[in-house]
GROMACS .gro file of C-alpha atoms in nm:
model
   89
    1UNK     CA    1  -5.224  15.387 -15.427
    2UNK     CA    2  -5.118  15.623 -15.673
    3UNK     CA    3  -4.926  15.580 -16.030
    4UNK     CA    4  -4.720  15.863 -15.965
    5UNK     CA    5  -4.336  15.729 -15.992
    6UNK     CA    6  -4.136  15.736 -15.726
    7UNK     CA    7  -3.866  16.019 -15.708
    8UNK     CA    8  -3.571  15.964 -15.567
    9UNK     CA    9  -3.430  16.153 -15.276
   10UNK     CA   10  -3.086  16.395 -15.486
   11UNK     CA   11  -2.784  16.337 -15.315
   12UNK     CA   12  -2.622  16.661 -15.290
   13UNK     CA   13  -2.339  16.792 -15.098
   14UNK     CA   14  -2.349  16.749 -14.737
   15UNK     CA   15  -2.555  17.060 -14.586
   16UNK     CA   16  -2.297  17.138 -14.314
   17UNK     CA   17  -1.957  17.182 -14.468
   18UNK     CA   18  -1.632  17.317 -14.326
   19UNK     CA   19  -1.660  17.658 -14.524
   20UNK     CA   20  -2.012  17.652 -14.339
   21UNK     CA   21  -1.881  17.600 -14.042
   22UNK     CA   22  -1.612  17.901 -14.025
   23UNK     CA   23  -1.942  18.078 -14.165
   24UNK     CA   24  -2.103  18.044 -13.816
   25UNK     CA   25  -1.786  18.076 -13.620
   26UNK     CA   26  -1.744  18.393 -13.766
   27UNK     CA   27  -2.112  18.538 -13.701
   28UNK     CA   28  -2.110  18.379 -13.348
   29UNK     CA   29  -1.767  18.504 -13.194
   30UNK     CA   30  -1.889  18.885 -13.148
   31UNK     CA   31  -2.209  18.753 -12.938
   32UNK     CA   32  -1.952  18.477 -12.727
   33UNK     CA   33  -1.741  18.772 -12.683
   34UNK     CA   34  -1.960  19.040 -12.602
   35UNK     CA   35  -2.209  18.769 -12.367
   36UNK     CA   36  -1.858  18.680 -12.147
   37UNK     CA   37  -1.922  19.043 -11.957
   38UNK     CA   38  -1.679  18.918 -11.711
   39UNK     CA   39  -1.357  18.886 -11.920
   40UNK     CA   40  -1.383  19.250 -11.981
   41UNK     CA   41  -1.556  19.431 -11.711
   42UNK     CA   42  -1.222  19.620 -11.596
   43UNK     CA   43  -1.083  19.930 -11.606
   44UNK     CA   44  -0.747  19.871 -11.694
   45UNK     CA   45  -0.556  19.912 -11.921
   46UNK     CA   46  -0.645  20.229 -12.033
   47UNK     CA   47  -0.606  20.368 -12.394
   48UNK     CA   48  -0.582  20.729 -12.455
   49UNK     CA   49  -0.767  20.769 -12.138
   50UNK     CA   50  -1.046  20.527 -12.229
   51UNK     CA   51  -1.179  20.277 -11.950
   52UNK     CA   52  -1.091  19.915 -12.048
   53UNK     CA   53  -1.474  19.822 -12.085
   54UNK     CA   54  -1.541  20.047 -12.325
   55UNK     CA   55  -1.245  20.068 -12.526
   56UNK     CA   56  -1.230  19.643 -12.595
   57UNK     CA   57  -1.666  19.698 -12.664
   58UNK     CA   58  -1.575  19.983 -12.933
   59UNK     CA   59  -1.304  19.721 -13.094
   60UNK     CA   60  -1.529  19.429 -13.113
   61UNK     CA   61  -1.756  19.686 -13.308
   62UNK     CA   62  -1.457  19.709 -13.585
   63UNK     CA   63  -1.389  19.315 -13.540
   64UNK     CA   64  -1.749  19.238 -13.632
   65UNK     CA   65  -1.802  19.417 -13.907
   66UNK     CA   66  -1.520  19.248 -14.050
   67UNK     CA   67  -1.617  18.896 -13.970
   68UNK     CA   68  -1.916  18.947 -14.100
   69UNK     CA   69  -1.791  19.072 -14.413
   70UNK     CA   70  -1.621  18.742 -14.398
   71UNK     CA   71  -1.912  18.530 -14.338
   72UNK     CA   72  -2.065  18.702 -14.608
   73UNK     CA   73  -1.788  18.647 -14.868
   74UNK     CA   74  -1.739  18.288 -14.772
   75UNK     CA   75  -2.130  18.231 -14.830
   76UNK     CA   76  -2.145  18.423 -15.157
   77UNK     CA   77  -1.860  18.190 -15.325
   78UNK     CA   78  -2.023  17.909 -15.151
   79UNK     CA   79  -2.345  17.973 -15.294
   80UNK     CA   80  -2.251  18.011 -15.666
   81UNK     CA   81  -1.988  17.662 -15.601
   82UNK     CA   82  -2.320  17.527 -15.536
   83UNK     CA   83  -2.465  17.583 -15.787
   84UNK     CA   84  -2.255  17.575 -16.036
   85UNK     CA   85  -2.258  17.187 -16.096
   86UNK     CA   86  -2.617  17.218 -16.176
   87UNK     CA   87  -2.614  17.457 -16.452
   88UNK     CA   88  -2.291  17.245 -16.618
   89UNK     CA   89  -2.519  16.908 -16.592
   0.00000   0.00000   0.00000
């Protein structure tokens, strides 16, 4: 065979982790929310004259911007907590 050693496998931090998690919940929400047509294909109630449907569509364009803001924040800080331990070793 070959008299390369063996290398073993790093254990690391698990890959799916709760801050991960609330990651993907965040970026998936707007597409569950926007996919369930029938929770929001109404007209009422109205707001400042606006059909239903499009008022709760224009909202959900405010709502994801800020979750994924979130999602973005949360992976930044998780990013440099994982790597942090390996520049301190």
């Amino acid at each position: 065979m070959s008299d390369a050693p063996e290398v073993a496998p790093q254990v690391g931090r698990p890959v799916v982790t709760p801050v991960r998690v609330v990651i993907g919940l965040c970026l998936v929400a707007p597409f569950v929310a926007m996919l369930w047509v029938s929770s929001y294909s109404k007209i009422d109630p109205t707001f400042i004259g606006i059909p239903f449907f499009y008022w709760y569509q224009m909202l959900w364009v405010l709502i994801s911007t800020g979750l994924t803001m979130i999602a973005y924040k949360l992976w930044q800080r998780d990013q440099r907590a994982r790597k942090a331990p390996r520049s301190q070793g």
